[in-house]
PDB file of C-alpha atoms in Angstrom:
ATOM      1  CA  MET P  14     270.768-160.399 119.727  1.00  0.00           C
ATOM      2  CA  PHE P  15     273.995-159.472 121.514  1.00  0.00           C
ATOM      3  CA  LYS P  16     272.243-159.366 124.891  1.00  0.00           C
ATOM      4  CA  LYS P  17     270.918-162.894 124.359  1.00  0.00           C
ATOM      5  CA  TYR P  18     274.281-164.363 123.330  1.00  0.00           C
ATOM      6  CA  LYS P  19     276.632-162.113 125.290  1.00  0.00           C
ATOM      7  CA  PRO P  20     280.027-163.812 125.757  1.00  0.00           C
ATOM      8  CA  LYS P  21     281.307-164.362 129.283  1.00  0.00           C
ATOM      9  CA  LYS P  22     284.954-163.968 128.331  1.00  0.00           C
ATOM     10  CA  PHE P  23     287.028-162.727 125.412  1.00  0.00           C
ATOM     11  CA  ILE P  24     290.540-164.047 124.719  1.00  0.00           C
ATOM     12  CA  PHE P  25     292.762-162.328 122.160  1.00  0.00           C
ATOM     13  CA  LEU P  26     296.190-163.438 120.950  1.00  0.00           C
ATOM     14  CA  SER P  27     298.337-160.393 120.256  1.00  0.00           C
ATOM     15  CA  THR P  28     302.095-160.091 119.811  1.00  0.00           C
ATOM     16  CA  VAL P  29     305.146-158.958 121.787  1.00  0.00           C
ATOM     17  CA  GLU P  30     306.041-156.927 118.706  1.00  0.00           C
ATOM     18  CA  VAL P  31     303.815-154.128 120.078  1.00  0.00           C
ATOM     19  CA  TYR P  32     306.766-153.256 122.341  1.00  0.00           C
ATOM     20  CA  GLY P  33     309.277-152.807 119.529  1.00  0.00           C
ATOM     21  CA  SER P  34     312.579-154.532 118.889  1.00  0.00           C
ATOM     22  CA  LYS P  35     314.595-152.984 121.745  1.00  0.00           C
ATOM     23  CA  ASN P  36     312.334-154.270 124.507  1.00  0.00           C
ATOM     24  CA  ARG P  37     311.657-157.817 123.343  1.00  0.00           C
ATOM     25  CA  PHE P  38     313.500-159.546 126.176  1.00  0.00           C
ATOM     26  CA  GLN P  39     312.980-157.042 128.986  1.00  0.00           C
ATOM     27  CA  ILE P  40     309.214-156.627 129.071  1.00  0.00           C
ATOM     28  CA  THR P  41     307.484-155.489 132.270  1.00  0.00           C
ATOM     29  CA  GLU P  42     304.087-154.022 133.118  1.00  0.00           C
ATOM     30  CA  ASN P  43     305.619-150.580 132.528  1.00  0.00           C
ATOM     31  CA  THR P  44     307.198-151.245 129.116  1.00  0.00           C
ATOM     32  CA  LYS P  45     306.111-148.582 126.619  1.00  0.00           C
ATOM     33  CA  ILE P  46     304.244-149.507 123.458  1.00  0.00           C
ATOM     34  CA  ASN P  47     306.337-148.920 120.332  1.00  0.00           C
ATOM     35  CA  PRO P  48     305.028-151.145 117.506  1.00  0.00           C
ATOM     36  CA  LEU P  49     307.762-152.797 115.472  1.00  0.00           C
ATOM     37  CA  ASN P  50     305.798-152.810 112.201  1.00  0.00           C
ATOM     38  CA  LEU P  51     302.309-152.398 110.702  1.00  0.00           C
ATOM     39  CA  TYR P  52     301.297-155.871 111.907  1.00  0.00           C
ATOM     40  CA  ALA P  53     302.150-154.921 115.501  1.00  0.00           C
ATOM     41  CA  ALA P  54     300.433-151.527 115.163  1.00  0.00           C
ATOM     42  CA  GLY P  55     297.299-153.291 113.910  1.00  0.00           C
ATOM     43  CA  LYS P  56     297.390-155.760 116.783  1.00  0.00           C
ATOM     44  CA  TYR P  57     297.665-152.905 119.282  1.00  0.00           C
ATOM     45  CA  GLN P  58     294.693-151.119 117.682  1.00  0.00           C
ATOM     46  CA  GLN P  59     292.701-154.350 117.966  1.00  0.00           C
ATOM     47  CA  GLU P  60     293.691-154.655 121.640  1.00  0.00           C
ATOM     48  CA  THR P  61     292.447-151.118 122.271  1.00  0.00           C
ATOM     49  CA  LEU P  62     289.095-151.790 120.573  1.00  0.00           C
ATOM     50  CA  ILE P  63     288.634-155.080 122.433  1.00  0.00           C
ATOM     51  CA  LYS P  64     289.442-153.461 125.773  1.00  0.00           C
ATOM     52  CA  LYS P  65     286.936-150.624 125.201  1.00  0.00           C
ATOM     53  CA  PHE P  66     284.225-152.987 123.953  1.00  0.00           C
ATOM     54  CA  CYS P  67     284.638-155.422 126.837  1.00  0.00           C
ATOM     55  CA  GLU P  68     284.734-152.704 129.487  1.00  0.00           C
ATOM     56  CA  LEU P  69     281.598-151.040 128.043  1.00  0.00           C
ATOM     57  CA  ASN P  70     279.747-154.363 128.018  1.00  0.00           C
ATOM     58  CA  ASN P  71     281.095-155.754 131.293  1.00  0.00           C
ATOM     59  CA  ILE P  72     282.843-158.712 129.630  1.00  0.00           C
ATOM     60  CA  ASN P  73     285.974-160.286 131.095  1.00  0.00           C
ATOM     61  CA  TYR P  74     288.867-160.238 128.652  1.00  0.00           C
ATOM     62  CA  HIS P  75     292.437-161.470 128.399  1.00  0.00           C
ATOM     63  CA  ILE P  76     295.018-160.224 125.934  1.00  0.00           C
ATOM     64  CA  PHE P  77     298.074-162.418 125.526  1.00  0.00           C
ATOM     65  CA  ARG P  78     301.093-160.817 123.867  1.00  0.00           C
ATOM     66  CA  ILE P  79     302.926-163.889 122.694  1.00  0.00           C
ATOM     67  CA  PRO P  80     306.005-164.199 120.486  1.00  0.00           C
ATOM     68  CA  GLY P  81     305.063-165.045 116.922  1.00  0.00           C
ATOM     69  CA  ILE P  82     307.783-167.563 116.155  1.00  0.00           C
ATOM     70  CA  PHE P  83     306.196-170.592 114.531  1.00  0.00           C
ATOM     71  CA  GLY P  84     306.341-172.545 111.307  1.00  0.00           C
ATOM     72  CA  VAL P  85     309.478-173.945 109.649  1.00  0.00           C
ATOM     73  CA  GLY P  86     312.260-174.289 112.226  1.00  0.00           C
ATOM     74  CA  ASP P  87     309.842-174.052 115.139  1.00  0.00           C
ATOM     75  CA  ASN P  88     310.539-177.654 116.254  1.00  0.00           C
ATOM     76  CA  LEU P  89     307.066-177.610 117.841  1.00  0.00           C
ATOM     77  CA  SER P  90     308.340-175.448 120.710  1.00  0.00           C
ATOM     78  CA  SER P  91     306.248-172.281 120.209  1.00  0.00           C
ATOM     79  CA  LEU P  92     302.977-171.554 121.956  1.00  0.00           C
ATOM     80  CA  ILE P  93     301.190-171.448 118.591  1.00  0.00           C
ATOM     81  CA  SER P  94     302.345-174.930 117.581  1.00  0.00           C
ATOM     82  CA  LYS P  95     301.366-176.320 121.011  1.00  0.00           C
ATOM     83  CA  ILE P  96     297.860-174.907 120.704  1.00  0.00           C
TER      84      ILE P  96
END
């Protein structure tokens, strides 16, 4: 069934919290992963599984590590509220 309905692209919304609290405003391609909490550790594990799955099945993928600030006080300025 997977072969018949194979996705062309996979998009995953992760979090900048995978970098830890010290690196939140100075993130580069070389910033080390240091999950801030269990939520961030879980997101990073999901990223790893998605990457392996997509590479094994030749599926394009994008992982966006966005800040998770949304909800009360957001003033509709976060990426999540704009989506």
